[in-house]
Amino acid sequence: MSQKFVVGYDGSAVSKRAVEFAIDRANAQGGEVVIAHVLEWSPFSFLTPTELEERHKRRQQELERAEASLIGPIVEELSGRGVTVTSIVNYGHIADTLCKIAGDVAATQLVVGRTGHNTASVRIFGSVAGSLAQSSPVPCTIVP
């Protein structure tokens, strides 16, 4: 059975270690890796139609920027490592969206770093890793 690893990636050092962990496992098990980046975006906002249109344009620009500056380079860096690597960039609540991505791509494992770039909000709302440990639809590995 081929393994599919979804890795939450935000460009931090610990998320790079999570990618390396997943690549090593995929190589050993004949699997593939999906690099997933989630842009936090609250759906709760009361906006006029004009503001909604502007928000949609900004959202599209942010998705394109994340793909070009964050995801594209890591996918290119991983080419030639003997593992099929694909990517997904999406908006939403990070833990919920990673769980949805894992389900959508039929992942066998979800891999994330213990902490990422959001250390201030972790103290208030809890960590993405902690949320995933409780709600992931597949086994979740948290890389230190």
XYZ file of N, CA, C and O in Angstrom, residues 20-136:
468
model
N 11.288 17.178 5.782
C 12.368 16.190 5.691
C 11.943 14.847 6.285
O 12.245 13.786 5.734
N 11.240 14.884 7.402
C 10.733 13.668 8.032
C 9.817 12.922 7.057
O 9.953 11.715 6.860
N 8.885 13.646 6.439
C 7.937 13.029 5.511
C 8.649 12.493 4.268
O 8.325 11.396 3.786
N 9.614 13.236 3.748
C 10.370 12.779 2.568
C 11.106 11.484 2.887
O 11.085 10.529 2.100
N 11.749 11.428 4.053
C 12.468 10.215 4.455
C 11.518 9.028 4.553
O 11.827 7.933 4.074
N 10.357 9.230 5.164
C 9.379 8.138 5.305
C 8.819 7.733 3.942
O 8.629 6.560 3.675
N 8.531 8.700 3.100
C 7.993 8.400 1.770
C 9.012 7.619 0.949
O 8.655 6.676 0.244
N 10.275 7.997 1.046
C 11.336 7.250 0.358
C 11.400 5.811 0.848
O 11.512 4.881 0.055
N 11.331 5.630 2.142
C 11.449 4.294 2.735
C 10.239 3.420 2.427
O 10.365 2.200 2.308
N 9.062 4.049 2.282
C 7.826 3.288 2.132
C 7.224 3.365 0.736
O 6.122 2.879 0.511
N 7.935 3.994 -0.190
C 7.405 4.103 -1.549
C 6.182 4.991 -1.633
O 5.254 4.706 -2.378
N 6.181 6.054 -0.878
C 5.011 6.925 -0.836
C 5.213 8.236 -1.556
O 6.182 8.427 -2.287
N 4.283 9.142 -1.340
C 4.368 10.479 -1.914
C 4.046 11.510 -0.848
O 3.487 11.178 0.202
N 4.418 12.766 -1.124
C 4.260 13.848 -0.159
C 3.440 14.970 -0.777
O 3.668 15.352 -1.925
N 2.502 15.483 0.012
C 1.724 16.660 -0.366
C 2.103 17.767 0.609
O 1.889 17.638 1.815
N 2.716 18.833 0.091
C 3.074 19.988 0.913
C 1.848 20.898 0.969
O 1.363 21.349 -0.075
N 1.342 21.162 2.170
C 0.133 21.973 2.331
C 0.437 23.234 3.121
O 1.013 23.173 4.205
N 0.052 24.363 2.564
C 0.199 25.647 3.251
C -1.188 26.256 3.393
O -1.936 26.335 2.416
N -1.520 26.656 4.614
C -2.836 27.233 4.870
C -2.669 28.668 5.330
O -1.952 28.945 6.291
N -3.324 29.565 4.609
C -3.368 30.970 4.993
C -4.586 31.159 5.893
O -5.703 30.828 5.501
N -4.352 31.654 7.083
C -5.446 31.882 8.024
C -6.367 32.957 7.463
O -5.910 34.008 7.028
N -7.658 32.683 7.457
C -8.619 33.631 6.894
C -9.946 33.456 7.589
O -10.537 32.387 7.551
N -10.398 34.475 8.206
C -11.672 34.395 8.904
C -12.826 34.607 7.937
O -12.865 35.593 7.217
N -13.793 33.704 7.943
C -14.969 33.891 7.089
C -15.970 34.857 7.718
O -16.933 35.244 7.088
N -15.730 35.234 8.971
C -16.690 36.059 9.690
C -16.351 37.531 9.540
O -15.467 38.054 10.188
N -17.050 38.171 8.643
C -16.839 39.587 8.419
C -18.066 40.142 7.719
O -18.641 39.494 6.859
N -18.448 41.313 8.121
C -19.604 41.953 7.508
C -19.087 43.049 6.588
O -18.598 44.072 7.041
N -19.173 42.795 5.294
C -18.598 43.696 4.310
C -19.634 44.060 3.257
O -20.559 43.298 2.974
N -19.404 45.201 2.662
C -20.248 45.617 1.542
C -19.851 44.809 0.307
O -18.772 44.205 0.273
N -20.673 44.811 -0.733
C -20.288 44.094 -1.960
C -18.951 44.567 -2.537
O -18.157 43.764 -3.024
N -18.684 45.861 -2.471
C -17.410 46.389 -2.969
C -16.250 45.870 -2.133
O -15.211 45.462 -2.668
N -16.422 45.863 -0.806
C -15.373 45.352 0.078
C -15.146 43.857 -0.143
O -14.005 43.383 -0.114
N -16.220 43.118 -0.393
C -16.090 41.688 -0.676
C -15.286 41.440 -1.944
O -14.451 40.533 -1.996
N -15.536 42.258 -2.963
C -14.795 42.126 -4.218
C -13.309 42.396 -3.997
O -12.448 41.668 -4.489
N -13.001 43.451 -3.246
C -11.605 43.774 -2.933
C -10.955 42.657 -2.118
O -9.807 42.295 -2.351
N -11.710 42.136 -1.162
C -11.192 41.059 -0.323
C -10.875 39.829 -1.178
O -9.858 39.170 -0.980
N -11.736 39.519 -2.119
C -11.506 38.384 -2.997
C -10.230 38.579 -3.827
O -9.435 37.653 -3.987
N -10.010 39.800 -4.330
C -8.789 40.084 -5.097
C -7.549 39.918 -4.229
O -6.556 39.319 -4.654
N -7.603 40.457 -3.007
C -6.464 40.320 -2.084
C -6.206 38.849 -1.756
O -5.061 38.413 -1.681
N -7.268 38.119 -1.556
C -7.144 36.705 -1.239
C -6.447 35.960 -2.379
O -5.541 35.161 -2.147
N -6.857 36.228 -3.597
C -6.240 35.582 -4.757
C -4.765 35.963 -4.875
O -3.914 35.116 -5.151
N -4.453 37.236 -4.623
C -3.062 37.681 -4.672
C -2.219 36.981 -3.602
O -1.078 36.582 -3.855
N -2.780 36.819 -2.413
C -2.055 36.150 -1.339
C -1.815 34.680 -1.657
O -0.747 34.144 -1.366
N -2.802 34.020 -2.255
C -2.622 32.623 -2.664
C -1.500 32.501 -3.695
O -0.639 31.625 -3.586
N -1.512 33.399 -4.675
C -0.478 33.382 -5.714
C 0.899 33.670 -5.131
O 1.887 33.027 -5.487
N 0.961 34.625 -4.206
C 2.237 34.970 -3.575
C 2.776 33.803 -2.742
O 3.961 33.486 -2.789
N 1.897 33.132 -2.000
C 2.325 31.978 -1.194
C 2.819 30.853 -2.090
O 3.828 30.212 -1.792
N 2.127 30.634 -3.196
C 2.548 29.582 -4.133
C 3.915 29.914 -4.729
O 4.798 29.056 -4.794
N 4.102 31.162 -5.138
C 5.349 31.550 -5.811
C 6.538 31.660 -4.851
O 7.640 31.218 -5.173
N 6.330 32.242 -3.684
C 7.472 32.527 -2.819
C 7.729 31.480 -1.741
O 8.852 31.368 -1.253
N 6.720 30.702 -1.378
C 6.897 29.748 -0.287
C 6.848 28.299 -0.768
O 7.775 27.524 -0.528
N 5.800 27.951 -1.462
C 5.595 26.558 -1.856
C 6.435 26.177 -3.072
O 7.053 25.111 -3.096
N 6.453 27.024 -4.096
C 7.240 26.729 -5.296
C 8.685 26.386 -4.989
O 9.201 25.361 -5.465
N 9.372 27.205 -4.187
C 10.784 26.901 -3.889
C 10.996 25.575 -3.155
O 11.939 24.850 -3.461
N 10.132 25.225 -2.209
C 10.347 23.967 -1.479
C 10.048 22.769 -2.381
O 10.751 21.764 -2.339
N 9.034 22.875 -3.233
C 8.728 21.779 -4.156
C 9.891 21.595 -5.136
O 10.318 20.470 -5.408
N 10.435 22.709 -5.620
C 11.580 22.625 -6.535
C 12.795 22.026 -5.828
O 13.509 21.200 -6.388
N 13.017 22.446 -4.590
C 14.144 21.929 -3.807
C 14.038 20.412 -3.613
O 15.052 19.711 -3.553
N 12.822 19.906 -3.521
C 12.614 18.479 -3.274
C 12.603 17.631 -4.539
O 12.616 16.405 -4.453
N 12.592 18.271 -5.708
C 12.603 17.498 -6.946
C 13.919 16.730 -7.032
O 14.963 17.192 -6.587
N 13.850 15.545 -7.552
C 15.044 14.727 -7.659
C 15.371 13.939 -6.413
O 16.436 13.330 -6.318
N 14.476 13.937 -5.436
C 14.713 13.198 -4.194
C 14.076 11.811 -4.224
O 14.067 11.097 -3.221
N 13.504 11.431 -5.382
C 12.922 10.100 -5.510
C 11.512 9.963 -4.984
O 11.008 8.856 -4.849
N 10.883 11.079 -4.676
C 9.529 11.065 -4.129
C 8.663 12.017 -4.944
O 9.097 13.117 -5.285
N 7.450 11.598 -5.239
C 6.500 12.498 -5.896
C 6.036 13.528 -4.875
O 5.566 13.166 -3.787
N 6.200 14.801 -5.214
C 5.806 15.889 -4.316
C 4.821 16.783 -5.050
O 5.097 17.245 -6.155
N 3.668 17.007 -4.422
C 2.683 17.953 -4.940
C 2.406 18.979 -3.846
O 2.900 18.845 -2.722
N 1.627 19.993 -4.182
C 1.364 21.034 -3.191
C -0.080 21.509 -3.259
O -0.742 21.393 -4.288
N -0.515 22.056 -2.135
C -1.837 22.664 -2.019
C -1.683 23.919 -1.173
O -1.071 23.884 -0.102
N -2.239 25.018 -1.655
C -2.289 26.253 -0.883
C -3.762 26.602 -0.739
O -4.491 26.641 -1.733
N -4.196 26.841 0.498
C -5.609 27.091 0.725
C -5.802 28.084 1.865
O -4.869 28.372 2.606
N -7.015 28.576 1.987
C -7.398 29.473 3.068
C -8.244 28.739 4.077
O -8.955 27.792 3.727
N -8.208 29.203 5.320
C -9.099 28.677 6.339
C -8.428 28.597 7.689
O -7.317 29.080 7.887
N -9.118 27.974 8.623
C -8.549 27.682 9.934
C -7.508 26.589 9.696
O -7.794 25.571 9.058
N -6.309 26.772 10.194
C -5.202 25.906 9.808
C -5.465 24.437 10.133
O -5.368 23.578 9.249
N -5.784 24.112 11.372
C -5.973 22.704 11.739
C -7.144 22.093 10.970
O -7.020 20.980 10.437
N -8.258 22.793 10.902
C -9.426 22.263 10.181
C -9.115 22.047 8.706
O -9.505 21.035 8.114
N -8.404 22.990 8.103
C -8.100 22.899 6.676
C -7.108 21.773 6.399
O -7.248 21.044 5.414
N -6.114 21.590 7.265
C -5.187 20.468 7.092
C -5.915 19.128 7.210
O -5.645 18.197 6.447
N -6.867 19.032 8.125
C -7.661 17.803 8.243
C -8.476 17.566 6.975
O -8.563 16.435 6.485
N -9.059 18.625 6.437
C -9.848 18.497 5.203
C -8.948 18.069 4.043
O -9.312 17.186 3.263
N -7.779 18.681 3.932
C -6.839 18.316 2.870
C -6.450 16.842 3.003
O -6.429 16.103 2.018
N -6.155 16.407 4.228
C -5.777 15.006 4.445
C -6.897 14.075 3.965
O -6.626 13.062 3.314
N -8.121 14.422 4.253
C -9.245 13.609 3.784
C -9.417 13.662 2.281
O -9.642 12.634 1.633
N -9.299 14.860 1.720
C -9.498 15.041 0.276
C -8.491 14.267 -0.571
O -8.826 13.784 -1.645
N -7.243 14.190 -0.102
C -6.201 13.510 -0.889
C -5.986 12.062 -0.452
O -5.078 11.401 -0.936
N -6.830 11.580 0.464
C -6.715 10.216 0.990
C -5.345 9.967 1.613
O -4.680 8.964 1.336
N -4.925 10.897 2.464
C -3.636 10.777 3.141
C -3.652 9.608 4.115
O -4.699 9.258 4.671
N -2.484 9.027 4.317
C -2.337 7.982 5.323
C -1.689 8.533 6.594
O -1.740 7.892 7.635
N -1.096 9.729 6.476
C -0.477 10.348 7.643
C -0.386 11.848 7.435
O -0.182 12.321 6.320
N -0.511 12.583 8.540
C -0.368 14.035 8.542
C 0.859 14.358 9.374
O 1.052 13.797 10.459
N 1.738 15.225 8.848
C 2.982 15.567 9.537
C 3.057 17.081 9.688
O 2.864 17.812 8.714
N 3.316 17.539 10.911
C 3.461 18.972 11.171
C 4.608 19.185 12.149
O 4.992 18.276 12.881
N 5.114 20.394 12.153
C 6.107 20.772 13.145
C 5.424 21.134 14.448
O 4.253 21.517 14.461
N 6.159 21.014 15.536
C 5.579 21.306 16.847
C 5.139 22.751 16.979
O 4.090 23.046 17.533
N 5.948 23.663 16.459
C 5.575 25.076 16.469
C 5.921 25.661 15.116
O 6.778 25.152 14.412
N 5.251 26.735 14.773
C 5.525 27.404 13.505
C 5.763 28.873 13.750
O 6.317 29.263 14.771
N 5.285 29.690 12.827
C 5.477 31.137 12.939
C 4.492 31.809 13.879
O 4.621 32.981 14.165
N 3.492 31.130 14.384
C 2.418 31.750 15.166
C 2.592 31.594 16.671
O 1.653 31.272 17.370
N 3.741 31.843 17.230
C 3.976 31.564 18.640
C 3.138 32.429 19.582
O 2.758 31.962 20.647
N 2.820 33.666 19.250
C 2.017 34.512 20.136
C 0.590 33.995 20.252
O 0.032 33.929 21.347
N -0.009 33.612 19.155
C -1.390 33.136 19.207
C -1.500 31.770 19.869
O -2.554 31.406 20.375
N -0.391 31.001 19.891
C -0.407 29.687 20.524
C -0.758 29.820 22.000
O -1.517 29.026 22.543
N -0.222 30.837 22.647
C -0.487 31.027 24.074
C -1.950 31.325 24.349
O -2.468 31.007 25.401
N -2.618 31.924 23.395
C -4.013 32.298 23.589
C -4.963 31.199 23.113
O -5.886 30.815 23.817
N -4.749 30.701 21.927
C -5.711 29.795 21.298
C -5.285 28.328 21.265
O -6.073 27.474 20.911
N -4.036 28.027 21.581
C -3.552 26.654 21.466
C -2.837 26.459 20.148
O -2.981 27.243 19.225
N -2.062 25.407 20.065
C -1.253 25.194 18.874
C -1.998 24.404 17.811
O -2.919 23.644 18.093
N -1.557 24.577 16.583
C -2.078 23.787 15.472
C -1.759 22.320 15.730
O -2.610 21.445 15.566
N -0.534 22.037 16.157
C -0.127 20.651 16.419
C -1.024 20.021 17.478
O -1.459 18.871 17.332
N -1.305 20.751 18.531
C -2.186 20.232 19.584
C -3.591 19.958 19.064
O -4.199 18.934 19.397
N -4.101 20.857 18.254
C -5.434 20.655 17.664
C -5.449 19.437 16.751
O -6.398 18.641 16.771
N -4.399 19.286 15.938
C -4.334 18.151 15.025
C -4.193 16.827 15.767
O -4.742 15.807 15.339
N -3.459 16.831 16.861
C -3.311 15.605 17.648
C -4.665 15.110 18.131
O -4.880 13.908 18.285
N -5.601 16.035 18.329
C -6.928 15.677 18.807
C -7.933 15.413 17.694
O -8.880 14.651 17.879
N -7.744 16.033 16.524
C -8.806 15.975 15.516
C -8.412 15.398 14.167
O -9.271 15.264 13.297
N -7.170 15.041 13.968
C -6.736 14.537 12.665
C -7.480 13.258 12.294
O -7.621 12.359 13.127
